[in-house]
JSON list of C-alpha atoms and ligand atoms in Angstrom, two decimals:
[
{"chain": "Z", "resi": 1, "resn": "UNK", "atom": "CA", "xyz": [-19.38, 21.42, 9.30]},
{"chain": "Z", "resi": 2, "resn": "UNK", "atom": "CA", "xyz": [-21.96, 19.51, 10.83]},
{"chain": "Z", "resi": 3, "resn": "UNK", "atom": "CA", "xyz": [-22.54, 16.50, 12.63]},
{"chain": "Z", "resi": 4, "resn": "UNK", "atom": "CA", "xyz": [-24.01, 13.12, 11.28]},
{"chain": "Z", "resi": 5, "resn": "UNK", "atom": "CA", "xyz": [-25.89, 11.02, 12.28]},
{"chain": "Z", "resi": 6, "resn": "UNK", "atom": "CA", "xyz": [-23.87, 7.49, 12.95]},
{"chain": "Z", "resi": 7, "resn": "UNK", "atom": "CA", "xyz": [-25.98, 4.54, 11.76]},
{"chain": "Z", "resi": 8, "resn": "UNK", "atom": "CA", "xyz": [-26.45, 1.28, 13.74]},
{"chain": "Z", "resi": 9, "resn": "UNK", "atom": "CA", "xyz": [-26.16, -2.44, 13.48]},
{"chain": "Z", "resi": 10, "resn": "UNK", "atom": "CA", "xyz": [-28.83, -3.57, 12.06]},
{"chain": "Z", "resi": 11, "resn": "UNK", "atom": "CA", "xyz": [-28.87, -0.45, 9.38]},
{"chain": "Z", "resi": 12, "resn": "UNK", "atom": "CA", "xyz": [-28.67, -1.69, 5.96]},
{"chain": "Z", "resi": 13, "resn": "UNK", "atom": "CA", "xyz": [-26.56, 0.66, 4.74]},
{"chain": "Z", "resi": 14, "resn": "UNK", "atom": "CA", "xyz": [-23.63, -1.31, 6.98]},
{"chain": "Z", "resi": 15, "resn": "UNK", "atom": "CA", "xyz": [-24.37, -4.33, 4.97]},
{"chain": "Z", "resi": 16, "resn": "UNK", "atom": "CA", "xyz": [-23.85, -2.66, 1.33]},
{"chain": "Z", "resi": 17, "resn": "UNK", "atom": "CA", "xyz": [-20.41, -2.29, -0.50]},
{"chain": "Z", "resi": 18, "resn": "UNK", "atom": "CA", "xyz": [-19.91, 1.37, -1.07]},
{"chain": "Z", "resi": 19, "resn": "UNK", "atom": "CA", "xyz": [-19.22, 3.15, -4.44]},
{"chain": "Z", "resi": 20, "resn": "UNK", "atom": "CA", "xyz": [-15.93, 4.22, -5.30]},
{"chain": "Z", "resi": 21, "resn": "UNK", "atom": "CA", "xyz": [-15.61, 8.13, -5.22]},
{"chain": "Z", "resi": 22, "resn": "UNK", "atom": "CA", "xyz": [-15.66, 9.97, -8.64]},
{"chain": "Z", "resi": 23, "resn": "UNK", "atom": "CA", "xyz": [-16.25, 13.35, -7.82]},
{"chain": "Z", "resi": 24, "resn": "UNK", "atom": "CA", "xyz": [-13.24, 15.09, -5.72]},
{"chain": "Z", "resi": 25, "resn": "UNK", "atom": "CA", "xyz": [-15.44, 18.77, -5.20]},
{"chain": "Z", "resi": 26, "resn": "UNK", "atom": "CA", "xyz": [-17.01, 19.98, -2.18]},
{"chain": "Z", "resi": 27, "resn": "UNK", "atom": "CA", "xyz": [-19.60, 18.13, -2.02]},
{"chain": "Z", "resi": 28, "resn": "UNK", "atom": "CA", "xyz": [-16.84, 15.11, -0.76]},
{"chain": "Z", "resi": 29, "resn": "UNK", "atom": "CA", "xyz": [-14.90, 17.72, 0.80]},
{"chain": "Z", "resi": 30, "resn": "UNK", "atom": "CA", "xyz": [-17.92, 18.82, 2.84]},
{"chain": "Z", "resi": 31, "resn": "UNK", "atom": "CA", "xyz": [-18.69, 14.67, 3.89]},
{"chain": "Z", "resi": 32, "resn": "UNK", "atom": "CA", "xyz": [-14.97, 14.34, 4.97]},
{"chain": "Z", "resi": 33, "resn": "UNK", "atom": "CA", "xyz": [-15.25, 17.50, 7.36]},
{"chain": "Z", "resi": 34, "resn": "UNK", "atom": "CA", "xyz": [-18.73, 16.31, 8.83]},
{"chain": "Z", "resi": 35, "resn": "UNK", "atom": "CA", "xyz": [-17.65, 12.63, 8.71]},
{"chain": "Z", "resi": 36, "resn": "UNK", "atom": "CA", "xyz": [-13.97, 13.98, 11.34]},
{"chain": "Z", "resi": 37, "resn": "UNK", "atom": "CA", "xyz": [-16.72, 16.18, 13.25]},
{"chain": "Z", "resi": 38, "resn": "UNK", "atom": "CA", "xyz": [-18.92, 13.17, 13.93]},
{"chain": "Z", "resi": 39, "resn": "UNK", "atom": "CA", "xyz": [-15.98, 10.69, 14.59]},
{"chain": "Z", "resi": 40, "resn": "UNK", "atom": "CA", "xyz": [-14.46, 13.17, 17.08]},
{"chain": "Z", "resi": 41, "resn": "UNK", "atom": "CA", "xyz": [-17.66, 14.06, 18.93]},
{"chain": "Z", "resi": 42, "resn": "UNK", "atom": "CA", "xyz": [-18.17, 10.45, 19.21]},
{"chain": "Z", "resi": 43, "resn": "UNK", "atom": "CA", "xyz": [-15.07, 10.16, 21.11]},
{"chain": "Z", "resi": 44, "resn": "UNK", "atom": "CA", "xyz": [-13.51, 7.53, 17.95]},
{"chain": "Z", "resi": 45, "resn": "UNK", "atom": "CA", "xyz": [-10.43, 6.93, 16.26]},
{"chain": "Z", "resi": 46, "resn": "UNK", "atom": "CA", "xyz": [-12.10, 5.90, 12.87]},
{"chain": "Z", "resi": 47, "resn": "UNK", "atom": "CA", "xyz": [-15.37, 6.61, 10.88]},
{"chain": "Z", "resi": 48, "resn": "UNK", "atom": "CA", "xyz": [-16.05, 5.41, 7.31]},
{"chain": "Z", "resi": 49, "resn": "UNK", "atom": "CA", "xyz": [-18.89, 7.15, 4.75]},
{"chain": "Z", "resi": 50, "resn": "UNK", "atom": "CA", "xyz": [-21.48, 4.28, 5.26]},
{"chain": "Z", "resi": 51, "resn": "UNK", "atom": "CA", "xyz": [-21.47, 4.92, 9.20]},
{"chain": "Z", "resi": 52, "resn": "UNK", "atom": "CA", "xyz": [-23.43, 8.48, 8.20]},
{"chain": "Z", "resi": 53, "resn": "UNK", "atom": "CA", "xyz": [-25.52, 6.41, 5.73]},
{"chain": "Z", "resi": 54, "resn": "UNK", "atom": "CA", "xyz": [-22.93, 7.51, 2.34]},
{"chain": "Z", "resi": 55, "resn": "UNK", "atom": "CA", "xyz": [-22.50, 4.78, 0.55]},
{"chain": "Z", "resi": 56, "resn": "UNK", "atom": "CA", "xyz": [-19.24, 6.12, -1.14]},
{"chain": "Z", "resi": 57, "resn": "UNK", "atom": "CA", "xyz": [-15.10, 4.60, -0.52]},
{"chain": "Z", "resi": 58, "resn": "UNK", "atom": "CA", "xyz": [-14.20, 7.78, 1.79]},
{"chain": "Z", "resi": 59, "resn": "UNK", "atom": "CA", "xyz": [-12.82, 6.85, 5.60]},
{"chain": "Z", "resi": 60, "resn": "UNK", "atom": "CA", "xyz": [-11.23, 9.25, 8.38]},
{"chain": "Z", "resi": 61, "resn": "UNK", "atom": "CA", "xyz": [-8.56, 7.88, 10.93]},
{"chain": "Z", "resi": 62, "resn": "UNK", "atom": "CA", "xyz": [-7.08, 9.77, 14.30]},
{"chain": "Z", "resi": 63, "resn": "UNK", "atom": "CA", "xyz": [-5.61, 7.84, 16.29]},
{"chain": "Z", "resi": 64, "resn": "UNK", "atom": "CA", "xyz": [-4.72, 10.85, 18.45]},
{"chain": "Z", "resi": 65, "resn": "UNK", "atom": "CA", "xyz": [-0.86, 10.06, 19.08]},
{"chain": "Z", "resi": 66, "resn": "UNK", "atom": "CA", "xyz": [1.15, 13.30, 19.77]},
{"chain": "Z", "resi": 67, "resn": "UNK", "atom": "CA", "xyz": [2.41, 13.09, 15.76]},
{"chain": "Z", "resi": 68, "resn": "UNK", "atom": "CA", "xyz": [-0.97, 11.49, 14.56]},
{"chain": "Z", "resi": 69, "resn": "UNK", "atom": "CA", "xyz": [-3.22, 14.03, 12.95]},
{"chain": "Z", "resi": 70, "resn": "UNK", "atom": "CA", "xyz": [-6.41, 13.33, 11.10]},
{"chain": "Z", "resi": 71, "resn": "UNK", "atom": "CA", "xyz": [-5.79, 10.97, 7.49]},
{"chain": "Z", "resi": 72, "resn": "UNK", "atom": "CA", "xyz": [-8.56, 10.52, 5.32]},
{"chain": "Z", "resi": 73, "resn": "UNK", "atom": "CA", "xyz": [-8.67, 8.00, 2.85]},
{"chain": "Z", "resi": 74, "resn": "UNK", "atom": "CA", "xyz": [-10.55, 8.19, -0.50]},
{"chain": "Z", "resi": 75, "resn": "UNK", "atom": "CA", "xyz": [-10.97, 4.42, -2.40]},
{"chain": "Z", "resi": 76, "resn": "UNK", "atom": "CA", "xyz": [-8.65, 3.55, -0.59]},
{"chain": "Z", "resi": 77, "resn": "UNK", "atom": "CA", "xyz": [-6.75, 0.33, -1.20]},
{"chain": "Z", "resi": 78, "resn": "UNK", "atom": "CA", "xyz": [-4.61, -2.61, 1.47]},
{"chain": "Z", "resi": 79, "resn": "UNK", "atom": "CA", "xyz": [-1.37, -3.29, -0.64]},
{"chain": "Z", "resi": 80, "resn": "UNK", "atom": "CA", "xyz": [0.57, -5.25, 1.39]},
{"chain": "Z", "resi": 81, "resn": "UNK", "atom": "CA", "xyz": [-0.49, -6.71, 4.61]},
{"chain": "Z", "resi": 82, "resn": "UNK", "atom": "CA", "xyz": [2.56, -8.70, 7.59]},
{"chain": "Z", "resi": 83, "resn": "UNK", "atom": "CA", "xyz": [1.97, -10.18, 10.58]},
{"chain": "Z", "resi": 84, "resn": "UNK", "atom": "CA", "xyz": [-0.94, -11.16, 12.55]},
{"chain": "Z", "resi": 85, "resn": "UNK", "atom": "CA", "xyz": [-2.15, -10.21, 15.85]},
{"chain": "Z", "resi": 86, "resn": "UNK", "atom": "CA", "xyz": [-5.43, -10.89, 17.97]},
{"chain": "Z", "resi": 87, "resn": "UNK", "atom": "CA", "xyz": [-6.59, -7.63, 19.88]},
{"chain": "Z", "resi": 88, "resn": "UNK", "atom": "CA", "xyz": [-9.59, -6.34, 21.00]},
{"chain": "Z", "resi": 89, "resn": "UNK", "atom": "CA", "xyz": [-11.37, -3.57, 18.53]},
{"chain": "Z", "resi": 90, "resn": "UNK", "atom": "CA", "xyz": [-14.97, -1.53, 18.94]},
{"chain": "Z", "resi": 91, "resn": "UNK", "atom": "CA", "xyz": [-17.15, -0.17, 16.61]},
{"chain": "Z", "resi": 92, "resn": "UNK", "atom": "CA", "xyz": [-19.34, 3.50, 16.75]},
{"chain": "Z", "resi": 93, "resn": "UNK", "atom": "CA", "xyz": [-21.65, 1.32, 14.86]},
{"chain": "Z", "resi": 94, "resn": "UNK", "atom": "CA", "xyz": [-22.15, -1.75, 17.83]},
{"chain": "Z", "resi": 95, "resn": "UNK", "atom": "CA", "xyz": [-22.84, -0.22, 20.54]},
{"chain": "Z", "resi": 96, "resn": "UNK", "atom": "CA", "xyz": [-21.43, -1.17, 24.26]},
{"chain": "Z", "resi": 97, "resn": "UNK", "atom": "CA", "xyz": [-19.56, -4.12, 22.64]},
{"chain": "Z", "resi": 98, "resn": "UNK", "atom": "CA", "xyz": [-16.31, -5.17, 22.16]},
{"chain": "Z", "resi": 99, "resn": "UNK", "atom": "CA", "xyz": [-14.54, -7.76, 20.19]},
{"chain": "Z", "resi": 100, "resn": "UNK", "atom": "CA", "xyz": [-11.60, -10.12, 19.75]},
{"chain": "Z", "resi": 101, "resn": "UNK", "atom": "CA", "xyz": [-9.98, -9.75, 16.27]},
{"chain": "Z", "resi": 102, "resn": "UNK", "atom": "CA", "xyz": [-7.28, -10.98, 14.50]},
{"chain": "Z", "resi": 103, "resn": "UNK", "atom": "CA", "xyz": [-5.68, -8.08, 12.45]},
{"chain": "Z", "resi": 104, "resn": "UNK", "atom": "CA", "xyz": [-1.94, -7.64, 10.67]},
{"chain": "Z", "resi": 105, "resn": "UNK", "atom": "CA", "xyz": [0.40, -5.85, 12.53]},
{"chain": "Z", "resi": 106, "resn": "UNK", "atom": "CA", "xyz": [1.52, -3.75, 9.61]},
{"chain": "Z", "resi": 107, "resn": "UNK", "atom": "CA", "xyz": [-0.43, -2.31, 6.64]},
{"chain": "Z", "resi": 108, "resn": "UNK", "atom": "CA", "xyz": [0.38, -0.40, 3.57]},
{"chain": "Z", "resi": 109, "resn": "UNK", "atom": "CA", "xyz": [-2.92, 1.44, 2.06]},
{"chain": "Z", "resi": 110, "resn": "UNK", "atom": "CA", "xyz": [-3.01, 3.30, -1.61]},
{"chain": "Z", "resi": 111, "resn": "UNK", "atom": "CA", "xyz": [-5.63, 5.65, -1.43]},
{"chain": "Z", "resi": 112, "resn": "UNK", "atom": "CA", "xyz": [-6.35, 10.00, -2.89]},
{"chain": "Z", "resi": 113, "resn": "UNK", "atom": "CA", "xyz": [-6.94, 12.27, -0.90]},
{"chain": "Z", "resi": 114, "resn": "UNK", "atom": "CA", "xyz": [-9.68, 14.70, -1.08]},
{"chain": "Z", "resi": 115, "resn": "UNK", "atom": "CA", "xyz": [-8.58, 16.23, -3.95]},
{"chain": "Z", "resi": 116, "resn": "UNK", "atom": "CA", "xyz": [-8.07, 13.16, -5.86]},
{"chain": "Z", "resi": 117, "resn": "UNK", "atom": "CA", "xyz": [-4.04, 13.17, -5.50]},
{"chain": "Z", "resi": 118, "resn": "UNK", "atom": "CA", "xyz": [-2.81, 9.02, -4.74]},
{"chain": "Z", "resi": 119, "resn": "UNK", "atom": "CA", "xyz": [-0.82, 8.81, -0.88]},
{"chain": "Z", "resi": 120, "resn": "UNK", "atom": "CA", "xyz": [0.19, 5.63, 0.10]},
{"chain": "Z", "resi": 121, "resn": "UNK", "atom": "CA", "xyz": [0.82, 5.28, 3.93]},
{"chain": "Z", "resi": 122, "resn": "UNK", "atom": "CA", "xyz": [1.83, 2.68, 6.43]},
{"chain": "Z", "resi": 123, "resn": "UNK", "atom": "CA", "xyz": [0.39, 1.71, 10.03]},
{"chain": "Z", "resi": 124, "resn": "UNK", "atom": "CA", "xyz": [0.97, -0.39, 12.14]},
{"chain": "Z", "resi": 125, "resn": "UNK", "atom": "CA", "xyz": [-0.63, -1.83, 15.72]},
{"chain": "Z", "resi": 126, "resn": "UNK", "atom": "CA", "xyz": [-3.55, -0.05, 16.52]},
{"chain": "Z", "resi": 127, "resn": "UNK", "atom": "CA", "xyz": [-3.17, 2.12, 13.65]},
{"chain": "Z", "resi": 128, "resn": "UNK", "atom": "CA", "xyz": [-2.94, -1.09, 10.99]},
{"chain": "Z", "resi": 129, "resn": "UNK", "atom": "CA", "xyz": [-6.31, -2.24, 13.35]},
{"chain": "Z", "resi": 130, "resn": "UNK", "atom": "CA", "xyz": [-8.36, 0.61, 12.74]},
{"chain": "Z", "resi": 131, "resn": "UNK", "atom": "CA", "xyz": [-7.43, 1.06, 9.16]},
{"chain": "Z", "resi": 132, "resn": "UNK", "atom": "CA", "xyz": [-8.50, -3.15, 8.28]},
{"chain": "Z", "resi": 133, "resn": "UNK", "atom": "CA", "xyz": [-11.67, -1.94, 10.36]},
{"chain": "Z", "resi": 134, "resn": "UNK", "atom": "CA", "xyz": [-12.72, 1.07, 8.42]},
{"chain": "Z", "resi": 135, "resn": "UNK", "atom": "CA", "xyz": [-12.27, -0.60, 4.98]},
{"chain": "Z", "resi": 136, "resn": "UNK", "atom": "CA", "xyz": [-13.98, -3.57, 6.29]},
{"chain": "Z", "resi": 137, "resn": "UNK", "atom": "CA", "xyz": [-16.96, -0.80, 6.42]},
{"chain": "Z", "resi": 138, "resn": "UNK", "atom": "CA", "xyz": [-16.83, -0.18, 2.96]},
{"chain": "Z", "resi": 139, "resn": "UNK", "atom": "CA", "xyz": [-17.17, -3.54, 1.89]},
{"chain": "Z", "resi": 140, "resn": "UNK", "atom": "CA", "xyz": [-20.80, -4.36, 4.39]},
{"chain": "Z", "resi": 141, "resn": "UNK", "atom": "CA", "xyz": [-18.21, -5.76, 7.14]},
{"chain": "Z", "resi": 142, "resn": "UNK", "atom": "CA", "xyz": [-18.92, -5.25, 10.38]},
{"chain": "Z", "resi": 143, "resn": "UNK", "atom": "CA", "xyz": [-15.69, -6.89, 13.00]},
{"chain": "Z", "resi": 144, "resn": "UNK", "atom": "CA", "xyz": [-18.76, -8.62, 15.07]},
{"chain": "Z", "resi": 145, "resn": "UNK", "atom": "CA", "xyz": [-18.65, -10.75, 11.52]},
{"chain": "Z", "resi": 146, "resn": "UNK", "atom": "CA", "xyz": [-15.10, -11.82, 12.11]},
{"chain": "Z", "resi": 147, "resn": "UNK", "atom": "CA", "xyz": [-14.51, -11.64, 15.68]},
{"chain": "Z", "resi": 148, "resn": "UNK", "atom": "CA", "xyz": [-13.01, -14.75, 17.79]},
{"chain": "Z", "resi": 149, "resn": "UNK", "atom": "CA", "xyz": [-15.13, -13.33, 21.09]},
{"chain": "Z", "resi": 150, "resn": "UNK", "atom": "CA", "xyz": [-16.78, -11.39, 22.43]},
{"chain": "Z", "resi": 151, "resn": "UNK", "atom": "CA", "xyz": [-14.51, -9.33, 25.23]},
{"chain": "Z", "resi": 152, "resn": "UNK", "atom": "CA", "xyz": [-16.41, -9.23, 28.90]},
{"chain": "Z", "resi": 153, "resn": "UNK", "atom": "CA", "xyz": [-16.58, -5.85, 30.09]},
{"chain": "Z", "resi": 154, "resn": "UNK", "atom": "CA", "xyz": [-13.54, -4.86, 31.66]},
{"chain": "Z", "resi": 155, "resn": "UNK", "atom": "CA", "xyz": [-11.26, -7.81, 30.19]},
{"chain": "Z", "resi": 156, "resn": "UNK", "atom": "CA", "xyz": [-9.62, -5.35, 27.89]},
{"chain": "Z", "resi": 157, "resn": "UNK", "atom": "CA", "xyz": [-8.54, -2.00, 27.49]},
{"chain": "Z", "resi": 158, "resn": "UNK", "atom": "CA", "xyz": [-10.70, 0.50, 26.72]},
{"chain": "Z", "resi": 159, "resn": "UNK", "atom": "CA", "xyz": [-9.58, 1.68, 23.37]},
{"chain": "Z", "resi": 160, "resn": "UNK", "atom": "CA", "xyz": [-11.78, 4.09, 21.43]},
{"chain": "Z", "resi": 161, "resn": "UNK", "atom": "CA", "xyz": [-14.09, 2.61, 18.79]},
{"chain": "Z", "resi": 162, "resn": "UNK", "atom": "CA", "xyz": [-14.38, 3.10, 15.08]},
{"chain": "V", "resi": 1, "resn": "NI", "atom": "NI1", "xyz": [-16.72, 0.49, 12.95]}
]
């Protein structure tokens, strides 16, 4: 494993929309390791493939709950989406910023995991947040795009970016 390097706003590879993954070898196996490495030296709960410059549908999550573990997500897909709440979010990829966002409360995502097998999983609160913010990634979205405001420093919680 090794650690990437995490791209910044103004990167272009944050404004492309990312392949869908084909190949389920080690060459994706060995991005999803370095992509968990990165995200968890970087002190986030979320990372997706064009953060580290990839421009492929792969994302890692850890929220970092006692049950939470690492979930990676390969294409994945939002199936059903309920609710609608306005939180604050940051990104690994802005910086010393936070934002204002209005997310669902409750996702459902189809995805495969690195070996190509479909999951299908369900989050919800910060979990549903991060998940609408990593796919956002794969499609050139960034949440200072979408954001209601910008939070002052110290108005919110300081939750880990993504
Ligand atoms: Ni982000």
């Amino acid at each position: 494993m090794a650690l990437r390097q995490i791209v910044k706003i103004g990167d272009p590879a944050l404004r492309k929309h990312a392949r869908p993954v084909e190949k389920f070898g080690q060459r994706l196996h060995t991005l999803l390791d370095d992509m968990a490495q990165t995200m968890y030296d970087a002190n986030g709960c979320g990372l997706a493939a064009p953060q580290v410059g990839i421009l492929q549908r792969a994302v890692v999550i850890d929220m970092g709950g006692e049950d939470d573990h690492l979930v990676e997500l390969v294409n994945p897909q939002i199936v059903s989406a309920e609710g609608e709440e306005e939180s604050t979010e940051g990104c690994l990829s802005v910086p010393d910023r936070r934002g204002y966002v209005v997310r669902p409360v409750r996702v459902t995502v189809r995805a495969q995991n690195r070996c190509g097998m479909p999951i299908e999983l369900t989050g919800e609160g910060m979990f549903a947040r991060c998940i609408c913010h990593e796919l956002d990634h794969l499609d050139g979205r960034l949440y200072v795009d979408i954001m209601t405001r910008e939070a002052e420093k110290g108005e919110e919680d300081a939750g880990e970016d993504a």
